[in-house]
Structure formats: C-alpha cells, structure tokens
Amino acid sequence: MPRTVFDHELSLLDAQMLVMASSMEEAVVSAVEVLEKRDEVLARKVIDGDDEIDRQEREVESLCLKLLLTQQPVASDLRHVSSALKMVGDMERIADQAADICETMLGVEGAFDRVLADHLRTMAEQACAMVHDAIEAFTTRDLEKARAVIEGDEGVDELFAKVKTDVVTAIQGNADPADNLVEALMTAKYLERIADHAQNVAEWVSYSFTGRYKGDLIG
C-alpha cells in the first residue's frame, strides 16, 4: 500500500473516530439531562441509539484491522492505529453506561434524596466534562488536556465514595424503599465507570504521542 494511500486511510480512520466520538458524547450529555429532568422520550432515544454506536465501533475496528494487516506501519503509525482500536472500545462502553443511566431513570419514581441528588449532579457534570475533554484531546492532539483528564478521575471517585456512604447510612437507618437508594447507587456507579473510560481514552491519546501507557513504556 503506497504511503499516500495509507495516509488517506489514516485520515478516514480519524474521521470515523470523530463520528463515533460525537455520537457517544451526545449520548452522555443526553443521559445527564435525563438524570436531571426525567425525560422519558430522551431516555428512550439514548437507549435506542446505542445500536448505532455499536455499528460505528465495528466500522472503526474493521478499518483499524485493515490498516494493521495490509501495511507494516512505522512506530508512530502503529501507535495511532492501535490507540484508536483501544479507544473505540472505551467509547462504546461509555455509550453503554449512558444507556444504562437512562434505563435506570425510567424505573425511578419520585426524587432522590437531596444530598444524593447533589452528589449525582456533580458527578454527572464532572464525568461529562471528562468525556468532552478526552475527545477534544484526541481531536486536537492535545497531550496536556489528555493528562488533565487522567488526573481528573479522582474527583469522581471521591464523589462515588460519598454516594456509597450515604446509601449505606440510609439503609442502616431503615430508609423507606421509596427513597430509590439502589437506583441512586447504580446511577453513581454508571457515572463512575463513564469517568473511568474517559480516563482510559485520555491514556490512549497520551500513548499515541509518547509510547507510554499508564506510565510504562510499551511501544
């Protein structure tokens, strides 16, 4: 495969990655809105749209494998393609978690406890920002932004710990089943996983530049 053709295929890969990233980020933003407004129509749109994101993932994976099998890429190209292959897996899981949040909200009646609701709102805002910044780091090739996303995961983890503590305390206090404690904990876990996968995306963006993944030289 001539280099010009290979470069064209790399550009096509980046374009497909951006399409999938846009779909995934829209799902997360919508899921956060569902969490706040309990919009059933929007929730079902996110859930139904997950199949399309799965299809986009398969397209990116197929192109990555084509590039790896039909060309012997130099180290920087290999990092580019292998990073994309890893990133789409995390992006697909982020979209899954967004759909999971929407499914959970469809089964919730009434409001969450005020403190839990505040924690969930803050978690959602931080997780959504991490997703946005991780994708922006990829599209703009911004290593510093990727590193900032990686470091930002601790804040979401701390909030998840607070939610768990709140839920356990409420259960020990014989809380009313109508308080939706299990649903609040599930939602917090989904948000925590979204942040984790956003961190993973940022780690792979960093690897595509440096050849280091989570601080270890692997390429």
mmCIF file of C-alpha atoms in Angstrom:
data_model
loop_
_atom_site.group_PDB
_atom_site.id
_atom_site.type_symbol
_atom_site.label_atom_id
_atom_site.label_comp_id
_atom_site.label_asym_id
_atom_site.label_seq_id
_atom_site.Cartn_x
_atom_site.Cartn_y
_atom_site.Cartn_z
ATOM 1 C CA MET A 1 0.000 0.000 0.000
ATOM 2 C CA PRO A 2 1.633 3.278 -1.090
ATOM 3 C CA ARG A 3 2.229 5.814 1.648
ATOM 4 C CA THR A 4 -0.246 8.292 0.142
ATOM 5 C CA VAL A 5 -2.983 5.661 0.266
ATOM 6 C CA PHE A 6 -2.036 4.764 3.820
ATOM 7 C CA ASP A 7 -2.222 8.420 4.868
ATOM 8 C CA HIS A 8 -5.672 8.644 3.271
ATOM 9 C CA GLU A 9 -6.784 5.587 5.236
ATOM 10 C CA LEU A 10 -5.454 7.139 8.454
ATOM 11 C CA SER A 11 -7.444 10.294 7.729
ATOM 12 C CA LEU A 12 -10.536 8.165 7.128
ATOM 13 C CA LEU A 13 -9.920 6.412 10.445
ATOM 14 C CA ASP A 14 -9.733 9.745 12.265
ATOM 15 C CA ALA A 15 -12.950 10.890 10.574
ATOM 16 C CA GLN A 16 -14.800 7.731 11.606
ATOM 17 C CA MET A 17 -13.449 8.095 15.132
ATOM 18 C CA LEU A 18 -14.843 11.622 15.279
ATOM 19 C CA VAL A 19 -18.276 10.469 14.129
ATOM 20 C CA MET A 20 -18.367 7.833 16.840
ATOM 21 C CA ALA A 21 -16.996 10.239 19.456
ATOM 22 C CA SER A 22 -19.691 12.763 18.598
ATOM 23 C CA SER A 23 -22.436 10.135 18.915
ATOM 24 C CA MET A 24 -21.028 8.916 22.214
ATOM 25 C CA GLU A 25 -20.676 12.382 23.713
ATOM 26 C CA GLU A 26 -24.240 13.249 22.660
ATOM 27 C CA ALA A 27 -25.454 10.114 24.461
ATOM 28 C CA VAL A 28 -23.666 11.150 27.656
ATOM 29 C CA VAL A 29 -24.966 14.717 27.527
ATOM 30 C CA SER A 30 -28.489 13.397 26.947
ATOM 31 C CA ALA A 31 -28.171 10.905 29.803
ATOM 32 C CA VAL A 32 -27.180 13.718 32.156
ATOM 33 C CA GLU A 33 -30.254 15.647 31.008
ATOM 34 C CA VAL A 34 -32.418 12.588 31.633
ATOM 35 C CA LEU A 35 -30.960 12.340 35.129
ATOM 36 C CA GLU A 36 -31.963 15.933 35.810
ATOM 37 C CA LYS A 37 -35.301 16.158 34.006
ATOM 38 C CA ARG A 38 -36.517 12.522 33.860
ATOM 39 C CA ASP A 39 -37.304 12.993 30.164
ATOM 40 C CA GLU A 40 -38.703 9.621 29.082
ATOM 41 C CA VAL A 41 -38.652 10.411 25.360
ATOM 42 C CA LEU A 42 -34.991 11.435 25.502
ATOM 43 C CA ALA A 43 -34.142 8.403 27.628
ATOM 44 C CA ARG A 44 -35.589 6.039 25.037
ATOM 45 C CA LYS A 45 -33.763 7.898 22.264
ATOM 46 C CA VAL A 46 -30.437 7.288 24.026
ATOM 47 C CA ILE A 47 -31.262 3.628 24.621
ATOM 48 C CA ASP A 48 -32.362 3.076 21.012
ATOM 49 C CA GLY A 49 -29.319 4.945 19.682
ATOM 50 C CA ASP A 50 -26.874 2.577 21.367
ATOM 51 C CA ASP A 51 -27.111 0.086 18.485
ATOM 52 C CA GLU A 52 -25.896 2.759 16.048
ATOM 53 C CA ILE A 53 -22.860 3.466 18.219
ATOM 54 C CA ASP A 54 -22.133 -0.270 18.301
ATOM 55 C CA ARG A 55 -22.238 -0.261 14.496
ATOM 56 C CA GLN A 56 -19.841 2.689 14.364
ATOM 57 C CA GLU A 57 -17.472 0.821 16.670
ATOM 58 C CA ARG A 58 -17.426 -2.162 14.310
ATOM 59 C CA GLU A 59 -16.636 0.114 11.359
ATOM 60 C CA VAL A 60 -13.670 1.662 13.156
ATOM 61 C CA GLU A 61 -12.407 -1.738 14.298
ATOM 62 C CA SER A 62 -12.639 -3.058 10.745
ATOM 63 C CA LEU A 63 -10.620 -0.152 9.354
ATOM 64 C CA CYS A 64 -8.009 -0.471 12.105
ATOM 65 C CA LEU A 65 -7.534 -4.162 11.347
ATOM 66 C CA LYS A 66 -7.314 -3.427 7.629
ATOM 67 C CA LEU A 67 -4.546 -0.906 8.246
ATOM 68 C CA LEU A 68 -2.643 -3.277 10.508
ATOM 69 C CA LEU A 69 -2.945 -6.256 8.142
ATOM 70 C CA THR A 70 -2.253 -4.565 4.805
ATOM 71 C CA GLN A 71 0.649 -2.374 5.866
ATOM 72 C CA GLN A 72 3.675 -2.556 8.121
ATOM 73 C CA PRO A 73 3.280 0.816 9.841
ATOM 74 C CA VAL A 74 6.166 2.661 11.413
ATOM 75 C CA ALA A 75 6.111 3.068 15.198
ATOM 76 C CA SER A 76 4.134 6.324 15.251
ATOM 77 C CA ASP A 77 1.519 4.965 12.819
ATOM 78 C CA LEU A 78 1.258 1.754 14.808
ATOM 79 C CA ARG A 79 0.588 3.738 17.979
ATOM 80 C CA HIS A 80 -2.011 5.820 16.134
ATOM 81 C CA VAL A 81 -3.950 2.803 14.870
ATOM 82 C CA SER A 82 -3.610 0.675 17.995
ATOM 83 C CA SER A 83 -4.688 3.616 20.164
ATOM 84 C CA ALA A 84 -7.780 4.109 18.011
ATOM 85 C CA LEU A 85 -8.583 0.407 18.313
ATOM 86 C CA LYS A 86 -8.421 0.642 22.102
ATOM 87 C CA MET A 87 -10.257 3.964 22.329
ATOM 88 C CA VAL A 88 -13.342 2.802 20.445
ATOM 89 C CA GLY A 89 -13.828 0.046 22.992
ATOM 90 C CA ASP A 90 -13.881 2.590 25.797
ATOM 91 C CA MET A 91 -16.142 4.929 23.831
ATOM 92 C CA GLU A 92 -18.606 2.103 23.202
ATOM 93 C CA ARG A 93 -18.651 1.308 26.925
ATOM 94 C CA ILE A 94 -19.272 4.984 27.749
ATOM 95 C CA ALA A 95 -22.302 4.918 25.452
ATOM 96 C CA ASP A 96 -23.484 1.706 27.137
ATOM 97 C CA GLN A 97 -23.257 3.364 30.553
ATOM 98 C CA ALA A 98 -25.207 6.374 29.262
ATOM 99 C CA ALA A 99 -27.956 3.999 28.102
ATOM 100 C CA ASP A 100 -27.832 2.223 31.472
ATOM 101 C CA ILE A 101 -28.410 5.533 33.269
ATOM 102 C CA CYS A 102 -31.431 6.187 31.070
ATOM 103 C CA GLU A 103 -32.853 2.715 31.721
ATOM 104 C CA THR A 104 -32.405 3.242 35.458
ATOM 105 C CA MET A 105 -34.178 6.592 35.313
ATOM 106 C CA LEU A 106 -37.140 5.025 33.528
ATOM 107 C CA GLY A 107 -37.677 2.850 36.586
ATOM 108 C CA VAL A 108 -37.356 5.608 39.187
ATOM 109 C CA GLU A 109 -40.446 7.146 40.731
ATOM 110 C CA GLY A 110 -40.077 10.309 42.740
ATOM 111 C CA ALA A 111 -36.977 12.330 43.534
ATOM 112 C CA PHE A 112 -33.680 11.229 45.019
ATOM 113 C CA ASP A 113 -32.694 12.422 48.471
ATOM 114 C CA ARG A 114 -31.404 15.999 48.189
ATOM 115 C CA VAL A 115 -27.850 15.167 49.262
ATOM 116 C CA LEU A 116 -27.679 12.164 46.944
ATOM 117 C CA ALA A 117 -29.134 14.225 44.122
ATOM 118 C CA ASP A 118 -26.464 16.901 44.643
ATOM 119 C CA HIS A 119 -23.682 14.306 44.575
ATOM 120 C CA LEU A 120 -25.085 12.689 41.446
ATOM 121 C CA ARG A 121 -25.451 16.039 39.726
ATOM 122 C CA THR A 122 -21.833 16.943 40.455
ATOM 123 C CA MET A 123 -20.634 13.501 39.384
ATOM 124 C CA ALA A 124 -22.584 13.813 36.140
ATOM 125 C CA GLU A 125 -21.129 17.242 35.400
ATOM 126 C CA GLN A 126 -17.578 16.081 36.078
ATOM 127 C CA ALA A 127 -17.920 12.831 34.135
ATOM 128 C CA CYS A 128 -19.476 14.663 31.184
ATOM 129 C CA ALA A 129 -16.637 17.200 31.205
ATOM 130 C CA MET A 130 -14.067 14.394 31.265
ATOM 131 C CA VAL A 131 -15.671 12.759 28.234
ATOM 132 C CA HIS A 132 -15.723 16.053 26.349
ATOM 133 C CA ASP A 133 -12.114 16.884 27.213
ATOM 134 C CA ALA A 134 -10.861 13.388 26.387
ATOM 135 C CA ILE A 135 -12.411 13.592 22.927
ATOM 136 C CA GLU A 136 -11.127 17.128 22.459
ATOM 137 C CA ALA A 137 -7.635 15.943 23.425
ATOM 138 C CA PHE A 138 -7.876 13.337 20.672
ATOM 139 C CA THR A 139 -9.245 15.667 18.000
ATOM 140 C CA THR A 140 -6.798 18.492 18.732
ATOM 141 C CA ARG A 141 -3.843 16.205 19.555
ATOM 142 C CA ASP A 142 -3.518 17.944 22.920
ATOM 143 C CA LEU A 143 -1.300 15.945 25.272
ATOM 144 C CA GLU A 144 -1.713 18.344 28.200
ATOM 145 C CA LYS A 145 -5.505 18.146 28.020
ATOM 146 C CA ALA A 146 -5.270 14.360 27.970
ATOM 147 C CA ARG A 147 -3.132 14.441 31.108
ATOM 148 C CA ALA A 148 -5.641 16.757 32.809
ATOM 149 C CA VAL A 149 -8.433 14.251 32.112
ATOM 150 C CA ILE A 150 -6.340 11.447 33.563
ATOM 151 C CA GLU A 151 -5.801 13.412 36.761
ATOM 152 C CA GLY A 152 -9.461 14.469 36.971
ATOM 153 C CA ASP A 153 -10.788 10.985 37.681
ATOM 154 C CA GLU A 154 -10.022 11.253 41.401
ATOM 155 C CA GLY A 155 -12.781 13.814 41.918
ATOM 156 C CA VAL A 156 -15.425 11.480 40.505
ATOM 157 C CA ASP A 157 -14.098 8.586 42.582
ATOM 158 C CA GLU A 158 -14.375 10.686 45.743
ATOM 159 C CA LEU A 159 -17.983 11.560 44.965
ATOM 160 C CA PHE A 160 -18.789 7.906 44.282
ATOM 161 C CA ALA A 161 -17.402 7.037 47.719
ATOM 162 C CA LYS A 162 -19.669 9.695 49.260
ATOM 163 C CA VAL A 163 -22.718 8.273 47.491
ATOM 164 C CA LYS A 164 -21.910 4.768 48.745
ATOM 165 C CA THR A 165 -21.526 6.085 52.283
ATOM 166 C CA ASP A 166 -24.818 7.988 52.063
ATOM 167 C CA VAL A 167 -26.644 4.915 50.774
ATOM 168 C CA VAL A 168 -25.224 2.587 53.434
ATOM 169 C CA THR A 169 -26.074 5.089 56.169
ATOM 170 C CA ALA A 170 -29.623 5.429 54.882
ATOM 171 C CA ILE A 171 -30.107 1.652 54.699
ATOM 172 C CA GLN A 172 -28.789 1.212 58.227
ATOM 173 C CA GLY A 173 -31.294 3.865 59.290
ATOM 174 C CA ASN A 174 -34.138 1.783 57.822
ATOM 175 C CA ALA A 175 -34.790 4.156 54.962
ATOM 176 C CA ASP A 176 -38.057 3.993 53.066
ATOM 177 C CA PRO A 177 -37.804 1.774 49.914
ATOM 178 C CA ALA A 178 -39.344 4.662 48.004
ATOM 179 C CA ASP A 179 -36.115 6.624 48.523
ATOM 180 C CA ASN A 180 -34.647 4.952 45.395
ATOM 181 C CA LEU A 181 -31.350 4.188 47.156
ATOM 182 C CA VAL A 182 -30.439 1.240 44.949
ATOM 183 C CA GLU A 183 -31.162 3.263 41.818
ATOM 184 C CA ALA A 184 -29.047 6.154 43.118
ATOM 185 C CA LEU A 185 -26.132 3.814 43.795
ATOM 186 C CA MET A 186 -26.474 2.198 40.361
ATOM 187 C CA THR A 187 -26.516 5.610 38.693
ATOM 188 C CA ALA A 188 -23.436 6.684 40.629
ATOM 189 C CA LYS A 189 -21.651 3.505 39.535
ATOM 190 C CA TYR A 190 -22.510 4.153 35.888
ATOM 191 C CA LEU A 191 -21.179 7.710 36.183
ATOM 192 C CA GLU A 192 -18.015 6.439 37.865
ATOM 193 C CA ARG A 193 -17.499 3.985 35.006
ATOM 194 C CA ILE A 194 -18.041 6.724 32.413
ATOM 195 C CA ALA A 195 -15.276 8.723 34.084
ATOM 196 C CA ASP A 196 -13.017 5.650 34.166
ATOM 197 C CA HIS A 197 -13.497 5.038 30.447
ATOM 198 C CA ALA A 198 -12.920 8.729 29.686
ATOM 199 C CA GLN A 199 -9.679 8.423 31.613
ATOM 200 C CA ASN A 200 -8.778 5.359 29.533
ATOM 201 C CA VAL A 201 -9.419 7.291 26.313
ATOM 202 C CA ALA A 202 -7.103 10.028 27.555
ATOM 203 C CA GLU A 203 -4.481 7.412 28.466
ATOM 204 C CA TRP A 204 -4.569 6.078 24.908
ATOM 205 C CA VAL A 205 -4.332 9.594 23.480
ATOM 206 C CA SER A 206 -1.231 10.075 25.621
ATOM 207 C CA TYR A 207 0.161 6.732 24.451
ATOM 208 C CA SER A 208 -0.298 7.690 20.809
ATOM 209 C CA PHE A 209 2.106 10.581 21.453
ATOM 210 C CA THR A 210 4.583 9.122 23.910
ATOM 211 C CA GLY A 211 4.550 5.364 23.539
ATOM 212 C CA ARG A 212 3.789 5.119 27.264
ATOM 213 C CA TYR A 213 0.568 3.711 28.693
ATOM 214 C CA LYS A 214 -0.158 4.411 32.360
ATOM 215 C CA GLY A 215 3.463 5.404 32.815
ATOM 216 C CA ASP A 216 5.014 2.212 31.423
ATOM 217 C CA LEU A 217 6.999 2.098 28.204
ATOM 218 C CA ILE A 218 5.227 -0.382 25.961
ATOM 219 C CA GLY A 219 5.994 0.815 22.493
#
